Each structure stands twice: as structure tokens, then as C-alpha cells.
Short mmCIF file of C-alpha atoms and ligand atoms in Angstrom, two decimals:
data_model
loop_
_atom_site.label_atom_id
_atom_site.label_comp_id
_atom_site.label_asym_id
_atom_site.label_seq_id
_atom_site.Cartn_x
_atom_site.Cartn_y
_atom_site.Cartn_z
CA MET A 1 -46.10 171.74 95.08
CA ASN A 2 -43.52 170.16 97.37
CA VAL A 3 -44.46 168.17 100.44
CA ASP A 4 -42.10 168.76 103.25
CA ARG A 5 -41.37 165.16 104.18
CA ASP A 6 -39.49 165.97 107.30
CA ARG A 7 -42.06 168.33 108.68
CA LEU A 8 -44.70 165.69 108.28
CA ARG A 9 -42.35 163.07 109.85
CA GLU A 10 -41.75 165.52 112.85
CA ASP A 11 -45.50 165.82 113.51
CA LEU A 12 -46.21 162.00 113.17
CA GLU A 13 -43.14 161.23 115.55
CA ALA A 14 -44.27 163.91 118.03
CA ASN A 15 -47.77 162.35 117.92
CA ALA A 16 -46.25 158.84 118.40
CA GLU A 17 -44.91 159.93 121.87
CA PHE A 18 -48.36 160.31 123.27
CA GLY A 19 -49.29 156.95 124.79
CA GLU A 20 -46.07 155.48 123.75
CA ILE A 21 -45.67 151.82 124.86
CA GLU A 22 -42.64 149.65 125.45
CA THR A 23 -42.05 147.20 122.67
CA ASP A 24 -39.32 145.00 121.36
CA GLU A 25 -40.01 145.65 117.75
CA GLY A 26 -41.51 148.69 115.92
CA ARG A 27 -43.24 151.65 117.58
CA GLY A 28 -46.52 151.37 119.52
CA ARG A 29 -48.97 153.52 121.30
CA THR A 30 -52.26 153.19 123.22
CA VAL A 31 -54.42 156.26 122.86
CA LEU A 32 -57.96 155.79 124.11
CA THR A 33 -60.54 158.47 124.19
CA GLY A 34 -60.39 160.67 127.33
CA THR A 35 -57.05 159.47 128.55
CA GLU A 36 -53.99 161.71 129.25
CA ALA A 37 -52.34 160.45 125.91
CA ASN A 38 -55.51 161.50 124.09
CA ARG A 39 -55.48 165.05 125.71
CA GLU A 40 -51.82 165.45 124.85
CA ALA A 41 -52.37 164.31 121.24
CA ARG A 42 -55.36 166.70 120.88
CA GLU A 43 -53.49 169.62 122.29
CA TYR A 44 -50.45 169.08 120.02
CA LEU A 45 -52.86 168.94 116.98
CA VAL A 46 -54.49 172.21 117.90
CA ALA A 47 -51.16 173.97 118.35
CA ARG A 48 -49.95 172.64 114.98
CA LEU A 49 -53.19 173.65 113.21
CA GLU A 50 -52.82 177.14 114.81
CA ASP A 51 -49.10 177.43 113.87
CA ALA A 52 -50.33 176.95 110.23
CA GLY A 53 -52.82 179.82 110.61
CA LEU A 54 -56.02 177.72 110.60
CA ASP A 55 -59.02 178.48 112.65
CA VAL A 56 -59.72 175.76 115.14
CA ARG A 57 -63.15 174.65 116.17
CA ILE A 58 -63.97 171.88 118.65
CA ASP A 59 -67.52 170.49 118.47
CA ALA A 60 -69.65 169.07 121.32
CA VAL A 61 -68.32 165.53 120.88
CA GLY A 62 -64.61 166.61 120.69
CA ASN A 63 -64.22 166.47 116.80
CA VAL A 64 -61.55 168.88 115.94
CA ALA A 65 -61.49 170.91 112.65
CA GLY A 66 -58.89 173.62 111.61
CA ARG A 67 -60.05 175.76 108.71
CA TRP A 68 -57.76 177.50 106.24
CA THR A 69 -59.55 180.39 104.46
CA PRO A 70 -56.98 181.90 102.11
CA GLU A 71 -57.59 185.35 100.56
CA SER A 72 -58.52 183.57 97.33
CA ALA A 73 -61.40 181.73 98.92
CA ASP A 74 -64.99 182.87 99.51
CA PRO A 75 -65.49 182.18 103.20
CA GLU A 76 -69.16 181.47 102.51
CA THR A 77 -68.51 178.53 100.05
CA ALA A 78 -68.54 174.93 101.18
CA PRO A 79 -65.17 173.78 102.35
CA VAL A 80 -63.11 170.78 101.10
CA ALA A 81 -62.27 168.68 104.13
CA ALA A 82 -59.68 165.97 104.98
CA GLY A 83 -58.57 164.15 107.96
CA SER A 84 -58.91 160.96 110.03
CA HIS A 85 -58.50 160.11 113.76
CA LEU A 86 -55.90 160.21 116.51
CA ASP A 87 -57.17 157.55 118.80
CA SER A 88 -55.69 154.09 118.65
CA VAL A 89 -56.48 150.45 119.47
CA PRO A 90 -54.66 149.20 122.69
CA GLU A 91 -51.07 148.76 121.65
CA GLY A 92 -51.69 150.02 118.14
CA GLY A 93 -49.27 151.56 115.56
CA ILE A 94 -48.26 155.03 115.03
CA PHE A 95 -49.71 155.56 111.49
CA ASP A 96 -53.31 154.31 111.54
CA GLY A 97 -55.23 157.59 111.92
CA PRO A 98 -52.54 160.14 112.61
CA LEU A 99 -51.27 159.87 108.99
CA GLY A 100 -54.56 161.03 107.76
CA VAL A 101 -54.70 163.90 110.18
CA TYR A 102 -51.13 165.22 109.69
CA SER A 103 -51.04 164.56 106.04
CA ALA A 104 -54.16 166.74 105.74
CA LEU A 105 -52.43 169.41 107.60
CA GLU A 106 -49.19 169.00 105.61
CA ALA A 107 -51.24 169.24 102.35
CA VAL A 108 -52.60 172.67 103.51
CA ARG A 109 -49.04 173.75 104.49
CA THR A 110 -47.71 172.48 101.01
CA MET A 111 -50.49 174.45 99.30
CA GLN A 112 -49.57 177.67 101.36
CA ASP A 113 -45.87 177.27 100.59
CA ALA A 114 -46.66 176.86 96.85
CA GLY A 115 -48.88 179.89 96.76
CA VAL A 116 -51.88 177.76 95.70
CA GLU A 117 -55.08 179.80 95.60
CA PRO A 118 -58.10 177.71 96.24
CA GLU A 119 -61.61 179.19 95.77
CA ARG A 120 -62.96 177.18 98.78
CA PRO A 121 -61.70 177.01 102.31
CA VAL A 122 -59.92 173.75 103.22
CA GLU A 123 -60.56 171.98 106.54
CA VAL A 124 -58.33 169.57 108.43
CA VAL A 125 -60.38 167.27 110.67
CA SER A 126 -59.79 164.81 113.48
CA PHE A 127 -62.75 162.62 114.47
CA THR A 128 -63.33 161.46 118.01
CA GLU A 129 -62.81 157.65 118.73
CA GLU A 130 -62.70 156.03 115.38
CA GLU A 131 -61.47 152.70 116.78
CA GLY A 132 -64.28 152.24 119.28
CA GLN A 133 -62.30 151.09 122.09
CA ARG A 134 -63.91 152.83 124.97
CA PHE A 135 -67.31 154.53 124.40
CA ALA A 136 -68.85 153.07 121.20
CA SER A 137 -68.31 150.18 118.83
CA GLY A 138 -66.51 152.55 116.22
CA LEU A 139 -66.68 155.56 113.99
CA LEU A 140 -68.03 157.57 116.94
CA GLY A 141 -67.14 161.16 116.06
CA SER A 142 -68.10 160.75 112.32
CA SER A 143 -71.60 159.22 113.30
CA VAL A 144 -72.35 162.48 115.01
CA ALA A 145 -70.80 164.67 112.16
CA VAL A 146 -73.11 162.94 109.62
CA GLY A 147 -76.37 163.14 112.00
CA GLU A 148 -76.62 159.48 112.29
CA ARG A 149 -76.10 159.75 116.30
CA SER A 150 -77.25 162.80 118.15
CA VAL A 151 -74.85 164.74 120.28
CA GLU A 152 -76.98 164.04 123.37
CA ARG A 153 -76.81 160.34 122.65
CA ALA A 154 -73.05 160.47 122.04
CA LEU A 155 -72.33 162.34 125.19
CA ALA A 156 -74.31 159.86 127.34
CA LEU A 157 -72.16 156.88 125.99
CA GLU A 158 -70.61 155.01 129.00
CA ALA A 159 -67.21 153.34 129.14
CA ASP A 160 -66.95 150.08 131.22
CA ASP A 161 -65.78 152.10 134.28
CA GLY A 162 -69.03 154.19 134.07
CA THR A 163 -67.31 157.35 132.64
CA THR A 164 -69.41 159.04 130.23
CA LEU A 165 -68.11 160.49 126.93
CA GLU A 166 -69.29 163.93 128.26
CA SER A 167 -67.15 163.72 131.45
CA ALA A 168 -64.21 162.25 129.60
CA LEU A 169 -64.29 165.31 127.17
CA ASP A 170 -64.83 167.77 129.94
CA ALA A 171 -61.88 166.28 131.89
CA MET A 172 -59.60 166.87 128.70
CA GLY A 173 -60.99 170.24 128.04
CA PHE A 174 -62.21 169.03 124.66
CA ARG A 175 -66.13 169.37 124.91
CA GLY A 176 -66.64 172.20 122.65
CA GLU A 177 -69.94 173.45 121.13
CA GLY A 178 -72.26 172.67 118.22
CA ARG A 179 -71.70 169.90 115.70
CA ILE A 180 -69.24 169.73 112.92
CA ASP A 181 -71.55 169.03 110.02
CA ALA A 182 -70.01 166.88 107.27
CA SER A 183 -72.97 167.49 104.99
CA GLU A 184 -71.75 171.16 104.69
CA TRP A 185 -68.50 169.95 103.10
CA ASP A 186 -68.21 170.15 99.29
CA SER A 187 -66.08 167.00 99.52
CA TRP A 188 -63.98 164.89 101.71
CA LEU A 189 -60.73 162.90 101.48
CA GLU A 190 -59.08 160.62 104.00
CA LEU A 191 -55.51 159.30 103.62
CA HIS A 192 -55.03 155.94 105.57
CA VAL A 193 -52.53 153.13 105.67
CA GLU A 194 -53.74 150.28 103.50
CA GLN A 195 -53.46 147.55 106.10
CA SER A 196 -52.91 144.96 103.40
CA GLU A 197 -50.25 144.43 100.75
CA ARG A 198 -51.75 145.09 97.45
CA LEU A 199 -49.78 148.41 96.89
CA THR A 200 -46.43 146.68 97.71
CA ASP A 201 -47.30 143.79 95.60
CA ALA A 202 -48.14 146.04 92.62
CA GLY A 203 -45.10 148.36 93.35
CA VAL A 204 -47.48 151.40 93.36
CA PRO A 205 -47.17 153.98 96.09
CA VAL A 206 -50.76 155.25 96.34
CA GLY A 207 -54.11 153.53 96.30
CA VAL A 208 -57.40 155.18 95.38
CA VAL A 209 -60.19 153.31 97.06
CA THR A 210 -63.19 152.45 94.66
CA ALA A 211 -65.53 151.29 97.42
CA ILE A 212 -65.44 150.42 101.18
CA THR A 213 -66.71 146.87 101.94
CA GLY A 214 -70.08 146.12 103.18
CA ILE A 215 -70.15 143.83 106.32
CA THR A 216 -72.79 141.54 107.61
CA HIS A 217 -72.68 139.36 110.65
CA CYS A 218 -74.84 136.35 111.06
CA GLU A 219 -75.43 133.88 113.85
CA ALA A 220 -76.40 130.38 113.11
CA THR A 221 -77.65 127.87 115.75
CA VAL A 222 -77.54 124.20 115.12
CA ARG A 223 -79.31 122.05 117.55
CA GLY A 224 -79.00 118.33 117.93
CA GLU A 225 -79.12 116.14 120.94
CA ALA A 226 -76.48 115.92 123.75
CA ASP A 227 -75.79 112.26 124.57
CA HIS A 228 -73.27 110.08 126.11
CA ALA A 229 -70.28 109.62 123.69
CA GLY A 230 -69.76 106.07 124.75
CA ALA A 231 -73.28 104.62 125.24
CA THR A 232 -74.88 106.30 122.24
CA PRO A 233 -74.42 104.09 119.01
CA MET A 234 -73.39 106.05 115.85
CA GLY A 235 -76.81 105.44 114.21
CA ASP A 236 -78.65 107.07 117.04
CA ARG A 237 -76.97 110.40 117.11
CA THR A 238 -77.80 113.94 116.20
CA ASP A 239 -74.46 115.57 116.42
CA ALA A 240 -74.79 119.34 116.39
CA LEU A 241 -70.99 119.75 115.92
CA ALA A 242 -70.62 117.42 112.95
CA ALA A 243 -73.53 119.19 111.34
CA ALA A 244 -72.10 122.57 112.03
CA SER A 245 -68.79 121.47 110.58
CA GLU A 246 -70.52 120.88 107.24
CA PHE A 247 -71.96 124.27 107.57
CA VAL A 248 -68.44 125.87 108.00
CA LEU A 249 -67.21 124.05 104.85
CA ASP A 250 -70.42 125.06 103.02
CA VAL A 251 -69.79 128.72 103.77
CA GLU A 252 -66.19 128.49 102.71
CA ARG A 253 -67.18 126.65 99.49
CA ALA A 254 -69.86 129.27 98.71
CA ALA A 255 -67.30 132.13 99.21
CA ASN A 256 -64.91 130.39 96.83
CA GLU A 257 -67.46 129.91 94.25
CA VAL A 258 -68.79 133.48 94.57
CA VAL A 259 -65.18 134.71 94.14
CA THR A 260 -64.82 132.88 90.85
CA SER A 261 -68.25 133.41 89.43
CA ALA A 262 -69.46 136.74 90.67
CA SER A 263 -67.06 139.12 92.68
CA ASP A 264 -63.44 138.38 93.38
CA THR A 265 -63.36 140.64 96.43
CA ALA A 266 -66.04 138.64 98.35
CA VAL A 267 -65.04 136.91 101.65
CA GLY A 268 -67.07 134.57 103.81
CA THR A 269 -65.70 133.54 107.37
CA VAL A 270 -67.21 131.30 110.07
CA GLY A 271 -64.98 132.95 112.64
CA SER A 272 -66.43 131.50 115.93
CA LEU A 273 -68.04 128.39 117.19
CA ASP A 274 -69.63 127.82 120.65
CA VAL A 275 -70.04 124.24 121.35
CA ARG A 276 -72.37 122.97 124.15
CA PRO A 277 -71.65 121.23 126.39
CA ASN A 278 -68.21 121.15 124.92
CA ALA A 279 -67.03 117.95 126.73
CA THR A 280 -64.99 115.23 125.20
CA ASN A 281 -67.18 112.50 126.37
CA VAL A 282 -70.49 114.12 125.19
CA VAL A 283 -71.97 114.15 121.75
CA PRO A 284 -72.40 117.96 121.13
CA GLY A 285 -75.98 119.09 121.50
CA GLU A 286 -75.76 122.66 120.30
CA VAL A 287 -73.51 124.89 118.35
CA GLU A 288 -73.59 128.61 117.81
CA ALA A 289 -71.65 129.67 114.73
CA GLY A 290 -70.65 133.36 113.97
CA VAL A 291 -70.43 134.25 110.30
CA ASP A 292 -68.77 137.28 108.86
CA VAL A 293 -69.58 138.14 105.17
CA ARG A 294 -67.87 141.16 103.42
CA ASP A 295 -67.80 142.58 99.84
CA VAL A 296 -68.02 145.72 97.87
CA ASP A 297 -70.73 143.96 95.86
CA ARG A 298 -74.03 144.01 97.58
CA ASP A 299 -75.36 141.08 95.49
CA ALA A 300 -72.44 138.97 96.20
CA MET A 301 -72.97 139.48 99.95
CA GLU A 302 -76.64 138.57 99.60
CA GLU A 303 -75.82 135.42 97.74
CA LEU A 304 -73.50 134.32 100.43
CA VAL A 305 -76.06 134.85 103.08
CA ARG A 306 -78.59 132.87 101.00
CA ARG A 307 -76.13 129.97 100.54
CA ALA A 308 -75.50 129.98 104.29
CA ARG A 309 -79.22 129.72 104.89
CA ARG A 310 -79.51 126.93 102.18
CA SER A 311 -76.76 124.97 103.99
CA LEU A 312 -78.75 124.96 107.20
CA ALA A 313 -81.82 123.87 105.44
CA ARG A 314 -79.91 121.00 103.92
CA LEU A 315 -78.50 119.98 107.44
CA GLU A 316 -82.00 119.94 108.78
CA ARG A 317 -83.09 117.53 106.11
CA GLU A 318 -80.00 115.31 106.08
CA ARG A 319 -78.91 115.28 109.54
CA GLY A 320 -82.13 115.89 111.56
CA VAL A 321 -80.81 118.93 113.37
CA GLU A 322 -82.88 122.01 114.06
CA THR A 323 -81.37 125.37 113.01
CA GLU A 324 -81.92 129.03 113.46
CA PHE A 325 -80.38 131.91 111.60
CA ARG A 326 -80.17 135.59 112.55
CA ARG A 327 -78.58 138.52 111.02
CA PRO A 328 -77.92 141.09 113.75
CA PHE A 329 -75.55 143.33 111.91
CA ASP A 330 -75.63 144.59 108.39
CA LEU A 331 -73.69 147.52 106.71
CA ALA A 332 -74.09 147.99 103.03
CA PRO A 333 -70.92 148.65 100.72
CA THR A 334 -70.06 152.33 100.30
CA PRO A 335 -68.89 153.39 96.90
CA MET A 336 -66.47 156.31 96.75
CA SER A 337 -67.41 159.46 94.85
CA ASP A 338 -66.34 159.34 91.04
CA ARG A 339 -65.49 163.12 91.22
CA VAL A 340 -63.18 162.68 94.31
CA ARG A 341 -61.54 159.65 92.83
CA ALA A 342 -60.90 161.40 89.60
CA ALA A 343 -59.28 164.31 91.40
CA ALA A 344 -56.95 161.81 93.15
CA HIS A 345 -55.92 159.98 89.95
CA ASP A 346 -55.42 163.36 88.17
CA ALA A 347 -53.26 164.69 91.02
CA GLY A 348 -51.19 161.49 90.93
CA GLU A 349 -50.77 161.92 87.09
CA ALA A 350 -49.78 165.57 87.33
CA ALA A 351 -47.04 164.74 89.83
CA GLY A 352 -45.90 161.72 88.13
CA ILE A 353 -47.03 159.44 90.89
CA GLU A 354 -48.69 156.03 89.79
CA THR A 355 -52.02 155.33 91.54
CA LEU A 356 -53.90 152.11 91.76
CA ASP A 357 -57.68 151.44 92.12
CA LEU A 358 -58.43 149.06 95.04
CA HIS A 359 -61.22 148.47 97.56
CA SER A 360 -61.07 148.82 101.34
CA GLY A 361 -61.79 145.70 103.42
CA ALA A 362 -61.90 147.69 106.56
CA ALA A 363 -64.32 150.30 107.96
CA HIS A 364 -63.21 153.95 108.17
CA ASP A 365 -64.89 157.33 109.13
CA THR A 366 -65.05 157.96 105.43
CA MET A 367 -67.88 155.38 105.31
CA HIS A 368 -70.07 157.74 107.29
CA VAL A 369 -69.04 160.89 105.37
CA ALA A 370 -69.80 159.30 102.07
CA GLY A 371 -73.43 159.22 103.20
CA VAL A 372 -73.75 162.93 103.14
CA THR A 373 -71.21 164.41 100.66
CA ASP A 374 -68.76 163.43 97.90
CA ALA A 375 -66.09 161.30 99.77
CA GLY A 376 -62.80 159.62 98.75
CA LEU A 377 -60.26 157.50 100.47
CA LEU A 378 -56.49 157.11 99.65
CA PHE A 379 -54.18 154.42 100.85
CA ALA A 380 -50.49 154.48 101.55
CA PRO A 381 -48.60 151.18 101.60
CA SER A 382 -48.45 149.20 104.81
CA ARG A 383 -45.34 147.17 105.36
CA GLU A 384 -46.23 143.45 105.26
CA GLY A 385 -49.92 144.62 105.50
CA ILE A 386 -49.53 144.87 109.31
CA SER A 387 -51.60 147.29 111.32
CA HIS A 388 -53.20 147.59 114.83
CA ASN A 389 -49.79 146.47 116.00
CA PRO A 390 -46.61 148.38 116.94
CA LYS A 391 -45.03 146.70 113.74
CA GLU A 392 -47.35 148.76 111.63
CA TRP A 393 -45.13 150.80 109.31
CA THR A 394 -45.22 153.07 106.32
CA ASP A 395 -42.02 154.50 104.91
CA TRP A 396 -41.56 158.35 105.44
CA ASP A 397 -41.11 158.61 101.73
CA ASP A 398 -44.31 156.74 101.04
CA CYS A 399 -46.17 158.99 103.63
CA ALA A 400 -44.80 161.98 101.64
CA THR A 401 -45.72 160.70 98.28
CA ALA A 402 -49.27 159.95 99.32
CA THR A 403 -49.54 163.36 100.87
CA ARG A 404 -48.47 164.93 97.54
CA VAL A 405 -51.44 163.15 95.81
CA LEU A 406 -53.88 164.20 98.77
CA ALA A 407 -52.55 167.89 98.31
CA GLY A 408 -53.11 167.93 94.60
CA ALA A 409 -56.63 166.39 94.91
CA LEU A 410 -57.61 168.77 97.62
CA ALA A 411 -56.34 171.73 95.55
CA ASP A 412 -58.30 170.43 92.57
CA LEU A 413 -61.55 169.91 94.51
CA ALA A 414 -61.07 173.46 96.23
CA GLY A 415 -60.97 174.97 92.74
CA ALA A 416 -57.31 176.06 92.67
ZN1 ZN B 501 -57.81 154.10 111.23
#
């Protein structure tokens, strides 16, 4: 099988023109759900899917799927699906999302050109609003495809300007019918840019993700007593910020220790501090700290959360502050399917392309899909690890190499 690098590049460059922004360096685009740029990107995709002879279906929340059912396949068997998303963050790059959609299409065309005869249909999918910039907080289309959010609730989602997803899809002509149901797929694969530098560092062109990180967000409140910074002697203070500073260092220390003792992929960050009253001449009375904990190992995540709580208990004892701890957001790590990972490694080996096991520190639609069917995620190298930025770049050769592995894995999974 030979991937047509220039055909893939043409599609990605055509897609890059929709929502293109002026930039001094690199190539950027802004494609938010329901905008003119989004309509153009969707229409171009549909045309390209149809050019390749795929049957295109748009569901009620604007998810797009093109199905290839070759003579060799039983149309009644569960298809193998692959894809990603076409929306972007504001002033994002041209690969995050589109690479996954157009590599899936190129994989199908590659199989067609090579006369591959799969037993199952192969589906190319583009999910609505993965980046969560307008209607939801992220992974919108896939949340409906896996049944986590109903079509009705999704359509009622409102943007800041009061536009509903339903009216935005109507305006673009992309509110279809029914629901693309990911649980009906035999398996799923997404190719995405790595967004870090592990592949480049290792000199390996394709990553096979072992698990997508779990994420938990915690909020810690530290309450002391606001007082005059000049008139309050050092011995009479309950300084909330001084105590919160120890909390920040405790979280960092705990993460470093968990990395050496339990899981080297664990990370813990106090990313925000809200200080009240936040005045130079006032002893801080209250601090709100935002904690982000991630890992592919659930136990390591729990250990970090426990250590954060323990730090607060110590500060209550030693510094006389009052504390509160909340955990408003928690998402468990998502392991990728062994079967799909094996198909990816085998495809790399058969094509003489080296592959590397690594984890994903960012969320992707695949996270949802993995809840309802066997799912896998491939990474292509990101130059300097940069993404969500016009400087995001993956060399065209690397795009083609990763697509070759994708095509091989899809052919394998589809029983070719
Ligand atoms: Zn993405």
C-alpha cells in the first residue's frame, strides 16, 4: 500500500484555507462551530468523501461519516471507523484535528488503490466541536455519538451570543438526522498530532498511545485573617497566602515523589491562585488555589489528591488557617484497546516503520469512543511539541508515514 503524500497534503492545505488567519510565522486558522469557515470546511470534506465513493451521512448534531463498503465487505457487519475533528481553537494550527480526518480518508483511498479487500465497511468520521470553543466544554460530537449526551440536550446548548447549536447547524445546512452511534463500530482509530516532543526525541515517526490521561481538578480554599500589614506584628498573623504557598510547594513535592516512586507520567500543578483582598498593604485573608492532577495511573492520581488534602490538614494544625477542599471535575484515565494497539504495531512492522508506545496527556474524542468500543490513538510528530498555535507543524512526510500505519491498521481491523 502506498499512501499518496501529495493528495493528503492537498486536502490538508485546502482545509487550512478555511478560517485562515494572518500570521507572521507558520499557518493558522480559526474554525469555530457554526461559522462560515466551519461550513466551508464541512462542505469540502463531504465533497472529498463523495469523490472517493463513500456514502456520506450527517447526524442530528452535525457529526459527519463517510462509509466505504467495498464488494468484499458484508454491508451488515460492524464497520471499522477512523477520524477526528475539523474545528479549531481560536488562532489554532492546521493539523490538530484535520490530520485525523484526512488521513482516515487517505487511508481508505490507499486501500482502494492497492485493491485491498476488507470484510468490513470502513468509515471516515469528523466529530462536531472537539475543541469546545463555542457550545460545550469539549468533545461535543463524540459525547453524543457514545450516548453520554442526548441529541436534544446537545442541540439546546447555547453559545455566549445566545445562538443554539441547533440554529448554528441549521444555518450551515449541517443538521442531519439520527445519531451516528459509535457503539456500532467494530473498532476505532484516531491519528492526531502528538503535541509534545517524545517522538522527535526518540527519532520515531509514529506513536501508539497506551492510555489517555485522567484529569482531576481540585479547588482548595485557605482562610486566614486579613489584617493591616503595618500594624499587625508577625506573631499575631494568620497569613492565608503564606500558608497557601506551602500548599503549592507540597503539591509540587508530592508530584515529584509520586513520579519517582509510583508513576513517572504523573503531574500535579497548582495553576491558579486567587488572593483576597490582594493588596500590598494587607495581610492576605483568603486564597483560592486551583489544582490540576493528571496521570494514566488512577492510583497515582488518587495519591496526589490525598497528599494535597494532607497538606491542608497540616496547615490547619501548624498555621491556624481554616481550609476547604473540593473536587469539581474528575475524569478517569482511558486505556486504549490491546487489539487496536497490536494492529497499529503490526502495521508499522509490516511497512518497516518504527512505532513507539506513549501516553496522551491531552483529551481527545477517542476518550469517549473507548467507552463503547475498542479504540486506539496514533500520534504523528509535532515540531517542537507546539500546538493550538499557528506554529504547529508536522512534516508532510511524517503525515504520510503515520497515515501508512493508520491504513495498515484499518485494513487489519477490517479483516483484509
Ligand atoms: Zn485535536
